[in-house]
Coordinates of C-alpha atoms and ligand atoms in Angstrom, one line a residue:
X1 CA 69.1 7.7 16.1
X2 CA 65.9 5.5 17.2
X3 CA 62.5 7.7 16.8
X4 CA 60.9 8.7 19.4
X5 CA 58.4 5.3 20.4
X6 CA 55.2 7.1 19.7
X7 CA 56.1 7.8 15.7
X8 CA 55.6 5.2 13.6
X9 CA 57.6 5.1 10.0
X10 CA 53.9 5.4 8.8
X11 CA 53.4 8.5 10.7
X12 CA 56.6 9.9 8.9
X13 CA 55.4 9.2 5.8
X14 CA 51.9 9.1 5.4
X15 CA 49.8 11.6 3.3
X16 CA 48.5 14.8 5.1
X17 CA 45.8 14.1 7.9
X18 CA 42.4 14.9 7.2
X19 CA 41.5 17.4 9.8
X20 CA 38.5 16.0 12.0
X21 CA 37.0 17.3 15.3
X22 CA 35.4 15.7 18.5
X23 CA 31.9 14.9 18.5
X24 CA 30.5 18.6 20.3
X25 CA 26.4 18.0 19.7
X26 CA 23.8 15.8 19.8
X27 CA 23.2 13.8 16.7
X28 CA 20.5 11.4 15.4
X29 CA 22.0 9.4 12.6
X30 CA 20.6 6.0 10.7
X31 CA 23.8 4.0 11.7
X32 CA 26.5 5.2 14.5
X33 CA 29.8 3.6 14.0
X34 CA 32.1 2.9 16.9
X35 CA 35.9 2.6 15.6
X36 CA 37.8 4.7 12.9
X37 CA 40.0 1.3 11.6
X38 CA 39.5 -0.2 8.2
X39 CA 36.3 -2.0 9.8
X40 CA 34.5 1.3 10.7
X41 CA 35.9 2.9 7.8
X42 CA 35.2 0.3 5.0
X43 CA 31.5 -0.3 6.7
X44 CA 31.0 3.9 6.6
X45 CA 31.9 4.3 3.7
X46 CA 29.8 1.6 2.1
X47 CA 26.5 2.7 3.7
X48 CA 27.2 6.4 3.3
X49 CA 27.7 5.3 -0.5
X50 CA 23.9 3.3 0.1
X51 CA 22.5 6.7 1.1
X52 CA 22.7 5.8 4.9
X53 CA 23.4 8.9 7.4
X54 CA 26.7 7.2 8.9
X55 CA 28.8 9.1 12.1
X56 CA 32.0 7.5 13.3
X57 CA 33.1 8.3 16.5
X58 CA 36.7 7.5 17.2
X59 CA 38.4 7.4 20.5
X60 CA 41.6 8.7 19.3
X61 CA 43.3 10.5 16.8
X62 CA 42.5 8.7 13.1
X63 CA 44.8 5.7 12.2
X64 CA 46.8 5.8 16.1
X65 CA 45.5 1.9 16.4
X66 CA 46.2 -1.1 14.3
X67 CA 44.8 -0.1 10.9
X68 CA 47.4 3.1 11.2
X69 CA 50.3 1.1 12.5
X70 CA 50.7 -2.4 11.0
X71 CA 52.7 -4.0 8.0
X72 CA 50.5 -3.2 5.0
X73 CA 50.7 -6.0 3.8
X74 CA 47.0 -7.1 1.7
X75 CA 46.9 -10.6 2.3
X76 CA 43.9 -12.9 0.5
X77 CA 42.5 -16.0 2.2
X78 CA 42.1 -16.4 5.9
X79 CA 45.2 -18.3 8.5
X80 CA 42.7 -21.0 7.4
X81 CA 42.9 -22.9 4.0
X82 CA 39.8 -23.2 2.1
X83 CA 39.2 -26.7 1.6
X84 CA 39.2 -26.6 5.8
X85 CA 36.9 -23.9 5.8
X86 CA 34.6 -25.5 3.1
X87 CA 34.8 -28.7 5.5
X88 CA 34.0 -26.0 8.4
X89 CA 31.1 -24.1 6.9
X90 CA 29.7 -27.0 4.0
X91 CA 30.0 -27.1 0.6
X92 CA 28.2 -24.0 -0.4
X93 CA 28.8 -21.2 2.5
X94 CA 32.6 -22.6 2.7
X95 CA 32.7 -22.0 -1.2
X96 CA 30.9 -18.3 -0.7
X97 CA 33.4 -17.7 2.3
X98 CA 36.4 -18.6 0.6
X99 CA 35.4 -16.8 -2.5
X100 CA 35.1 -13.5 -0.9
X101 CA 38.1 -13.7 1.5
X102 CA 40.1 -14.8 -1.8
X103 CA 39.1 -11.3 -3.1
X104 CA 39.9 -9.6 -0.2
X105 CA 42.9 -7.4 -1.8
X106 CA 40.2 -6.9 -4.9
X107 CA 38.4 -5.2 -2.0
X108 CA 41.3 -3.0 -0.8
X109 CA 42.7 -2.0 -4.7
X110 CA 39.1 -1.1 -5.4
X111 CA 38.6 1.2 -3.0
X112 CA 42.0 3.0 -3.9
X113 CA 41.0 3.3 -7.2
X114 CA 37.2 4.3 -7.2
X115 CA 38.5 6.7 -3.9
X116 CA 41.7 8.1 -5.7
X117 CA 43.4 7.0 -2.3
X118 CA 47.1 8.0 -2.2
X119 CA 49.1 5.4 -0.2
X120 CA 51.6 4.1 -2.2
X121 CA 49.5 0.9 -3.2
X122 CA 51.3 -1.6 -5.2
X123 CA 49.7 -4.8 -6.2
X124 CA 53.2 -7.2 -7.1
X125 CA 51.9 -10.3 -5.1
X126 CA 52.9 -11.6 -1.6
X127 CA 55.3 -14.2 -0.6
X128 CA 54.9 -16.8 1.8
X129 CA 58.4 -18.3 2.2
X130 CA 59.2 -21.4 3.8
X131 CA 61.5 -21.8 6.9
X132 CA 61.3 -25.7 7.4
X133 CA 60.7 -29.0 4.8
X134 CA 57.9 -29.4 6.7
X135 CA 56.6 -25.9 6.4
X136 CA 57.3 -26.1 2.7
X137 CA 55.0 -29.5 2.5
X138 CA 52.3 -27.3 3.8
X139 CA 52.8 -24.7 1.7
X140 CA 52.3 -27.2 -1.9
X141 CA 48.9 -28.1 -0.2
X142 CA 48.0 -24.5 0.3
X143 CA 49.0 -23.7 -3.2
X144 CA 47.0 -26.6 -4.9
X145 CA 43.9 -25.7 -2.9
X146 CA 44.1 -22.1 -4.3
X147 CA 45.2 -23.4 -7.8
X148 CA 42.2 -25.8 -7.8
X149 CA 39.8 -23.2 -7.3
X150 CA 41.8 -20.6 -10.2
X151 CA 43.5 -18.0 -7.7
X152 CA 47.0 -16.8 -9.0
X153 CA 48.9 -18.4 -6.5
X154 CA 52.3 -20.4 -7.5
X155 CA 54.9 -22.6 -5.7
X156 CA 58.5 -21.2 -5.4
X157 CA 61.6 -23.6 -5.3
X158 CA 65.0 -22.7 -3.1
X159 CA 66.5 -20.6 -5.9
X160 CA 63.2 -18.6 -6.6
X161 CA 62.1 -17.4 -3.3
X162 CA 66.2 -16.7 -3.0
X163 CA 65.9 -15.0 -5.7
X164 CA 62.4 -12.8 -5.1
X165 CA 63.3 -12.5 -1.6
X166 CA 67.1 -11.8 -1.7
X167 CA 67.4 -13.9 1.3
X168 CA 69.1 -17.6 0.9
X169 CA 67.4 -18.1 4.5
X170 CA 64.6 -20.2 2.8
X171 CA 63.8 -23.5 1.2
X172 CA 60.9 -22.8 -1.2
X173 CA 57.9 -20.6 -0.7
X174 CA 54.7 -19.6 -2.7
X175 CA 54.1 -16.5 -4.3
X176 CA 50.5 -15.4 -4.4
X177 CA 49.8 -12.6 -6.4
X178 CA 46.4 -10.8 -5.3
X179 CA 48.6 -9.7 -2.6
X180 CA 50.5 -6.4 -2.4
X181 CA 51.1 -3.7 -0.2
X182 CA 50.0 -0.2 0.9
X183 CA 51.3 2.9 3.4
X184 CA 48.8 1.6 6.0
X185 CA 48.3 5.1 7.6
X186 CA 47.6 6.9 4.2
X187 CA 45.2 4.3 3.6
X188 CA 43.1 4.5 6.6
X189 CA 43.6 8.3 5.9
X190 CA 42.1 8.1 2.4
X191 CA 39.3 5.7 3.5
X192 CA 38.2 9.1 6.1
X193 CA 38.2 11.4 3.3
X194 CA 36.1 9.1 1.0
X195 CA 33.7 8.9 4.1
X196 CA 33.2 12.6 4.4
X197 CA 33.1 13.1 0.3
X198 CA 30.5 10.0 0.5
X199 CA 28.5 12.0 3.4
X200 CA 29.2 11.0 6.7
X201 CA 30.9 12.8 9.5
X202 CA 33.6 11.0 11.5
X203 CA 34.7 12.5 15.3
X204 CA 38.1 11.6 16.7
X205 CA 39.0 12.2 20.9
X206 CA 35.5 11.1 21.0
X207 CA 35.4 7.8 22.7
X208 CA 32.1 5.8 23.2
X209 CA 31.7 5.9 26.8
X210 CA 27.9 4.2 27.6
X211 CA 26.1 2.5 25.0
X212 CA 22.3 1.7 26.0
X213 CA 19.3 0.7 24.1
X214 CA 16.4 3.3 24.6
X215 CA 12.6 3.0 22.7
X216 CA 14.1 1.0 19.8
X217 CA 17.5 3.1 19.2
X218 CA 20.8 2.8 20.4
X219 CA 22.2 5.7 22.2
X220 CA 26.2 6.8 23.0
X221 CA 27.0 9.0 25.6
X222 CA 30.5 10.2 24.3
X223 CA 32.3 13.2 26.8
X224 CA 30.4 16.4 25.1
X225 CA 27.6 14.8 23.4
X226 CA 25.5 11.7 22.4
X227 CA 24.3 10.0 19.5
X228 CA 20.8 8.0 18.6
X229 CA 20.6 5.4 16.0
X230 CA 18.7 2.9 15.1
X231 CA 22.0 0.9 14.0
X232 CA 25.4 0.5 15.8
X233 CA 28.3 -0.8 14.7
X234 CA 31.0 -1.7 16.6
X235 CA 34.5 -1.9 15.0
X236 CA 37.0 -1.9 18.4
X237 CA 38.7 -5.0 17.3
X238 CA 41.6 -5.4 19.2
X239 CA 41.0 -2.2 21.2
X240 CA 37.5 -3.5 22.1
X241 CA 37.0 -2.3 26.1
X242 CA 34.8 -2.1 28.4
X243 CA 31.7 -0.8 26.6
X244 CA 31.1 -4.4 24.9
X245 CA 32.6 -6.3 27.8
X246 CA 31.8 -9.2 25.6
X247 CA 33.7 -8.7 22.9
X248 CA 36.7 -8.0 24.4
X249 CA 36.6 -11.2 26.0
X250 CA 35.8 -13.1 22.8
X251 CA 39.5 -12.5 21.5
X252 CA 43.2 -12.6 22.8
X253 CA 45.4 -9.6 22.2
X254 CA 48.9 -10.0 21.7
X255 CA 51.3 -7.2 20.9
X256 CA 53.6 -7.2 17.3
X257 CA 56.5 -4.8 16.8
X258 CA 58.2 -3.7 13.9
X259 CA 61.3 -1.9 13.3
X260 CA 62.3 0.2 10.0
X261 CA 66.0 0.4 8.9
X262 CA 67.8 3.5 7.2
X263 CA 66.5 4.1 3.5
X264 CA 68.5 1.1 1.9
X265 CA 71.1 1.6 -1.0
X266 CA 70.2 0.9 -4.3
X267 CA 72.2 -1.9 -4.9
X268 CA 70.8 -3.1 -1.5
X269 CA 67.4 -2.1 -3.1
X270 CA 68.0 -4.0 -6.3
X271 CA 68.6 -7.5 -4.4
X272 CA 65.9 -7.3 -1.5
X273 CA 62.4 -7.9 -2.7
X274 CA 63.3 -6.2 -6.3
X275 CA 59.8 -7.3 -7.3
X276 CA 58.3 -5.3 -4.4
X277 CA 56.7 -8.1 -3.1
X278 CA 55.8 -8.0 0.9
X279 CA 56.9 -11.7 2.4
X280 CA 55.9 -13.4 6.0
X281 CA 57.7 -16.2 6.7
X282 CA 56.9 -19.8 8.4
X283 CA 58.0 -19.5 11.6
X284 CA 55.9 -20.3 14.3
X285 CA 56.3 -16.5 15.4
X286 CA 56.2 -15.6 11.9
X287 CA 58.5 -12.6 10.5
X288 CA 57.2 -10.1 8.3
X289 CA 59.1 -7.5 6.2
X290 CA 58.7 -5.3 2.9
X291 CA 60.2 -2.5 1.6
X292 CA 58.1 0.5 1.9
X293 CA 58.4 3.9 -0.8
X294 CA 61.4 5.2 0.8
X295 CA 63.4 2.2 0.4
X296 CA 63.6 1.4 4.1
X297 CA 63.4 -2.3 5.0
X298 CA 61.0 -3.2 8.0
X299 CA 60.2 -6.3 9.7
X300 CA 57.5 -7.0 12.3
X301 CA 57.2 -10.2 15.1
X302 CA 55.6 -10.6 17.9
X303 CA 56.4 -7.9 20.7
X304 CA 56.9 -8.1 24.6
X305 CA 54.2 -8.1 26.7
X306 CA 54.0 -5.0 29.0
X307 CA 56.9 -3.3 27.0
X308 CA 56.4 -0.7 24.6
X309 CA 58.6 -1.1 21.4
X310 CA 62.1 0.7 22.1
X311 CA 65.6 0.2 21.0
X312 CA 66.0 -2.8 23.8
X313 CA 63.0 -4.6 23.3
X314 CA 63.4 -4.4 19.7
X315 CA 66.6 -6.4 19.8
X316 CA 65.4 -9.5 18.6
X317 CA 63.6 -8.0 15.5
X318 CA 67.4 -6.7 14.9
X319 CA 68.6 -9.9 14.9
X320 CA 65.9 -11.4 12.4
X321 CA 66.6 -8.7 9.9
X322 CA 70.5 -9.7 10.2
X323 CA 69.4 -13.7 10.5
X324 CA 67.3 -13.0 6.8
X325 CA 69.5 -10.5 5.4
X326 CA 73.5 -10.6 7.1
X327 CA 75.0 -8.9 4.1
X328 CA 73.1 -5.5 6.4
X329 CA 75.1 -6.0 9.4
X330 CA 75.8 -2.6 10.6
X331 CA 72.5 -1.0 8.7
X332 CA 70.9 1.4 11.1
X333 CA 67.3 1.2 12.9
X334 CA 65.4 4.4 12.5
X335 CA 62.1 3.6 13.5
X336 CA 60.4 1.1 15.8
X337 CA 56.5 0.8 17.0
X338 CA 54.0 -1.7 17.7
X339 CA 50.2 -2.5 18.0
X340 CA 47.9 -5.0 19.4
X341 CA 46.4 -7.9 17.3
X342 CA 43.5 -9.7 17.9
X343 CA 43.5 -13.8 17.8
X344 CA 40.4 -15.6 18.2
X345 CA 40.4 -19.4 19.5
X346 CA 39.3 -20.9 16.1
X347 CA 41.8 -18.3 14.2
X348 CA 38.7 -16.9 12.0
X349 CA 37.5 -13.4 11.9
X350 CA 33.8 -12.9 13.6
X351 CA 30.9 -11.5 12.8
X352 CA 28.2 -10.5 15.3
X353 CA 24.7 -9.5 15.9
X354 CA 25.0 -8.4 19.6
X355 CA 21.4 -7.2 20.0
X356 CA 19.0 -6.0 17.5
X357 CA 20.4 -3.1 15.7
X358 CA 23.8 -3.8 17.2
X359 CA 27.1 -5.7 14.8
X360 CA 30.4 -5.9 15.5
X361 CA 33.1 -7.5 13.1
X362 CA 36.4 -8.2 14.4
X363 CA 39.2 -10.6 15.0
X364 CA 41.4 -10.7 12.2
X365 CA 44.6 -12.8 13.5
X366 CA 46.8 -10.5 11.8
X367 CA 45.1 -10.9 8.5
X368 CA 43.1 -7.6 8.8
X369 CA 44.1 -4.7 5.9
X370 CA 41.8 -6.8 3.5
X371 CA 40.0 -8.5 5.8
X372 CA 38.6 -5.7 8.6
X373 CA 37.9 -4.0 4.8
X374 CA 35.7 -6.6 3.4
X375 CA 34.2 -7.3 6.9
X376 CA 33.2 -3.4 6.6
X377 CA 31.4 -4.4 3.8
X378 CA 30.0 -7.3 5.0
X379 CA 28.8 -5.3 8.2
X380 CA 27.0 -2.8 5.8
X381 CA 25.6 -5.4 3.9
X382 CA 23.8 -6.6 7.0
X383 CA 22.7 -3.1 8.3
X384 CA 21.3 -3.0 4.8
X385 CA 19.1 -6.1 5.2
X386 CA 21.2 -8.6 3.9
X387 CA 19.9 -12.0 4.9
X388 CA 22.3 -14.4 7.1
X389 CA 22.1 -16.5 4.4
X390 CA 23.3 -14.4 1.8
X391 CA 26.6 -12.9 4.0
X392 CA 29.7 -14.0 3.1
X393 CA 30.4 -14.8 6.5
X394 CA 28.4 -16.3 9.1
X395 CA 26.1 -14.4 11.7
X396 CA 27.6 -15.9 14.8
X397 CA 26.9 -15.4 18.9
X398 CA 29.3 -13.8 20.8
X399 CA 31.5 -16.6 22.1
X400 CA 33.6 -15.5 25.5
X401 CA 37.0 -17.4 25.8
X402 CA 36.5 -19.3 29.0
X403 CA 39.1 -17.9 32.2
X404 CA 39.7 -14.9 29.7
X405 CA 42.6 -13.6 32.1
X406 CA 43.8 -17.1 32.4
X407 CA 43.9 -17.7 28.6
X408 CA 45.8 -14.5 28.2
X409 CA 48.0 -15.8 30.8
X410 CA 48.5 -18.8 28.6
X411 CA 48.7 -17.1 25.5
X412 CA 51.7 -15.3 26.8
X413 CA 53.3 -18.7 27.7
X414 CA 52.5 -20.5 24.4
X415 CA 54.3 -17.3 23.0
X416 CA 57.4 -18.0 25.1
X417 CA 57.1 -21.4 24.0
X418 CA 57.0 -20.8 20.4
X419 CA 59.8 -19.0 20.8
X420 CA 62.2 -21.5 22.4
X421 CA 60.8 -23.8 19.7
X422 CA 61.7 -21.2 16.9
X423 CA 64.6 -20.6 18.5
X424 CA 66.4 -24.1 18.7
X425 CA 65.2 -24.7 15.7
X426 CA 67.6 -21.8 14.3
X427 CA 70.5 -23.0 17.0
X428 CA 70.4 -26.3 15.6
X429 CA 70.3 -25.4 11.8
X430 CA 73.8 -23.2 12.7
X431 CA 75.2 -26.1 14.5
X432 CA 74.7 -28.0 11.2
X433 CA 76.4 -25.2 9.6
X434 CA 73.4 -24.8 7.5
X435 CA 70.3 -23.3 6.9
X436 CA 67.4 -23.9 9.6
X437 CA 65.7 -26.0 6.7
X438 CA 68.5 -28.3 5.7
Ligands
FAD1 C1 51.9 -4.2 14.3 C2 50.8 -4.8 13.5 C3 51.1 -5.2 12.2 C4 50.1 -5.8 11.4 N1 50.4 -6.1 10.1 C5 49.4 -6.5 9.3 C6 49.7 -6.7 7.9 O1 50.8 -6.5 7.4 N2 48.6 -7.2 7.1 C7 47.4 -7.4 7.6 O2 46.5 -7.9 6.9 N3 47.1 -7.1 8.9 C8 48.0 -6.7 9.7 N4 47.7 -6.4 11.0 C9 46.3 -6.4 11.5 C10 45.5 -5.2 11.0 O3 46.2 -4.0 11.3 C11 44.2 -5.2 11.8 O4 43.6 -6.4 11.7 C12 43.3 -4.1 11.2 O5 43.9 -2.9 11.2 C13 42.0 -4.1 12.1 O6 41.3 -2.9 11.7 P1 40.1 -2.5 12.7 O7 39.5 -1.3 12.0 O8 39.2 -3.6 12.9 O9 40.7 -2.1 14.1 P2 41.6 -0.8 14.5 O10 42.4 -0.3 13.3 O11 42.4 -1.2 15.7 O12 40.5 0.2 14.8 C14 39.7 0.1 16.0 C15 39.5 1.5 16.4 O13 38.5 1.5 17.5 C16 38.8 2.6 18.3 N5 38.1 2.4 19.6 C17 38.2 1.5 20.5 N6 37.3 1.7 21.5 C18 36.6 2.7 21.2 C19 35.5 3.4 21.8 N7 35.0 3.1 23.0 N8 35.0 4.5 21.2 C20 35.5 5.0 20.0 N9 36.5 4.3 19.4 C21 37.0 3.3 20.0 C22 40.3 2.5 18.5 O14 40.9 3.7 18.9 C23 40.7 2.2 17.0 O15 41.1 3.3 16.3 C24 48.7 -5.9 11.9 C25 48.4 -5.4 13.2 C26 49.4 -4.8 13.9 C27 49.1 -4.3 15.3

């Protein structure tokens, strides 16, 4: 039997739910924190550890948006390589930049350990496995860049990614070890309660309705009460509305699914990811998929548009898990849910100072379990006085996509098209009676 849409496997099976309450009196904080995800979270819990009077006011209930619903998989590096992004930001910010986004998962594992967080973390590495020769080229230039600059990252030939994957789907592949994975719900769970041990209060049901700038503070009008500060930070990423009209036109969301099968045999347990490594593939519309504690195999792709994640719309992510793994034909789907991602036109995270006193951080192209953690960081650091110049990344304006509807429009097309292209790409390799990278 399908679960009900709204529960997640996470929800299922995450660690108990620290209780927290809406926002029901005035408050005068030093920094006011808009968003309970691993952004809000990560930059709370680093000021609140700097001494900082922090409040987080969350529209919803804790972890119902991405940081509570996505693959859990801790990813370093950006979409981007790094000698691109050295070329990008110059020899010595690029080299900063990629440094700390190549620690990204340190970040993450950190944090679990200092915080005691329970969420099934498992640091066995991350594999990127390869769909196409051509993919595969890219992948040997990926894992020289990292290798040249010391990272832990190896290439995989045919028989090893069959082998680490349990799928004989791919050519080759690279296995990074930072990577690993965590119950993304307990996380975000564990990152509240270090919060509140560290000092600060967080609200949920209390949504940030007006934000206005009033004799050098900021103040939020929620739906009981407000809240002054001298220093906002705005962590909506891809749930960013209308109260930073901005910022929600600065990035394109598109919706990813996943579904969760039966807990798996052991024997099917011993061949699929026995290492316990998570894996996203090359595809265009990438595929990714991990085992989680329970022994349940789930895979996430892009989702519909204007459909929420159900037993018909989830067809094609059936399919995958069948086109990576046939030996499962007949395995059951117990769960299936989804979440919004936020792209941004030059597929890099952002950070910006909106006003004075005002920073968001957001944009993560799907990248964002370390990354929305170490931009919490990086947000703090800045609310701290951290110079420009000393950031990790870059200060940059707000930059609004251009015919925001429009490109939406368009991103739902070039979505359609990467999915014909995927797609005959797969009909062809069956007509060769192969694999799609023979
Ligand atoms: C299905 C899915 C799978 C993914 N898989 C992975 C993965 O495996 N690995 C990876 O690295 N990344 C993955 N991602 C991306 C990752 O989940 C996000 O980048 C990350 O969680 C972003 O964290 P965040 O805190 O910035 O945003 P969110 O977690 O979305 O938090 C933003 C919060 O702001 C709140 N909010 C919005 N407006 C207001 C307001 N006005 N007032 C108060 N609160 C407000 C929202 O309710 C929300 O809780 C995935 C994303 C999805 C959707």
């Amino acid at each position: 039997m399908p679960a009900a849409p709204s529960q997640s496997l996470w929800s299922a099976t995450a660690a108990a739910a620290p209780a927290f309450t809406p926002l029901a009196r005035a408050r005068r904080v030093d920094v006011a924190i808009i968003g309970a995800g691993y952004t809000g979270l990560s930059a709370a819990l680093h000021l609140a550890g700097a001494g900082r009077e922090v409040l987080v006011l969350e529209a919803k209930e804790l972890g119902e948006r991405a940081s509570g619903l996505n693959g859990g998989q801790v990813i370093a590096g950006l979409k981007t390589d790094p000698d691109a992004l050295e070329e990008l930001f110059g020899p010595e910010r690029g080299a900063r930049l990629v440094a700390s986004v190549a620690a990204g998962p340190d970040v993450v594992f950190e944090l679990i350990g200092r915080h005691e967080i329970d969420c099934d973390a498992l640091r066995t590495g991350w594999i990127q496995p390869a769909t196409s020769a051509a993919a595969l080229t890219q992948l040997m230039a990926r894992v020289e860049q990292w290798r040249r600059r010391g990272a832990a990252v190896e290439l995989l030939d045919a028989r090893a990614v069959g082998l680490l994957t349990g799928s004989a789907r791919y050519c080759g592949g690279l296995l990074d070890r930072r990577g690993g994975t965590v119950q993304p719900l307990s996380y975000v769970r564990g990152l509240a309660r270090a919060v509140t041990r560290a000092g600060g209060q967080i609200c949920v049901r209390s949504p940030a309705l007006h934000l206005r700038r009033a004799a050098r503070e900021w103040q939020i009008e929620t739906p009981h009460a407000a809240v002054t500060a001298p220093a906002v930070i705005v962590a909506t990423n891809a749930y960013s509305g209308a109260l930073v009209g901005a910022l929600r036109r600065s990035i394109i969301t598109v919706p990813s699914f996943q579904v969760a099968t039966v807990p798996l045999t052991s024997a099917q347990r011993a061949q699929i990811l026995p290492g316990g490594q998570a894996a996203s593939d090359t595809w265009h519309l990438l595929r990714y998929f991990r085992l989680d504690a329970t022994g349940r195999l789930l895979l996430g792709a892009r989702g519909t548009f204007g459909r929420a994640p159900g037993p018909r719309s989830c067809r094609p992510h059936y399919r995958a898990v069948l086109d990576i793994y046939p030996h499962l034909a007949g395995v059951a789907f117990e769960y299936h849910w989804g979440g919004l991602v936020a792209m941004t036109r030059d597929h890099l995270p952002h950070l910006h100072e909106l006003a004075p006193g005002l920073l968001a951080g957001l944009g993560y192209n799907g990248r964002g379990v370390a990354m929305a953690t170490l931009m919490g960081r990086i947000l703090a650091q800045r609310t701290l006085g951290m110079s420009d110049a000393e950031l990790a990344f870059p200060v940059t304006p707000v930059r609004t996509i251009p015919f925001h509807r429009a490109s939406r429009l368009g991103a739902r097309a070039a979505i359609q098209y990467l999915r014909a292209v995927d797609g005959l790409a797969r009909i062809q390799a069956r007509l060769r009676g192969g694999h799609s990278w023979t």
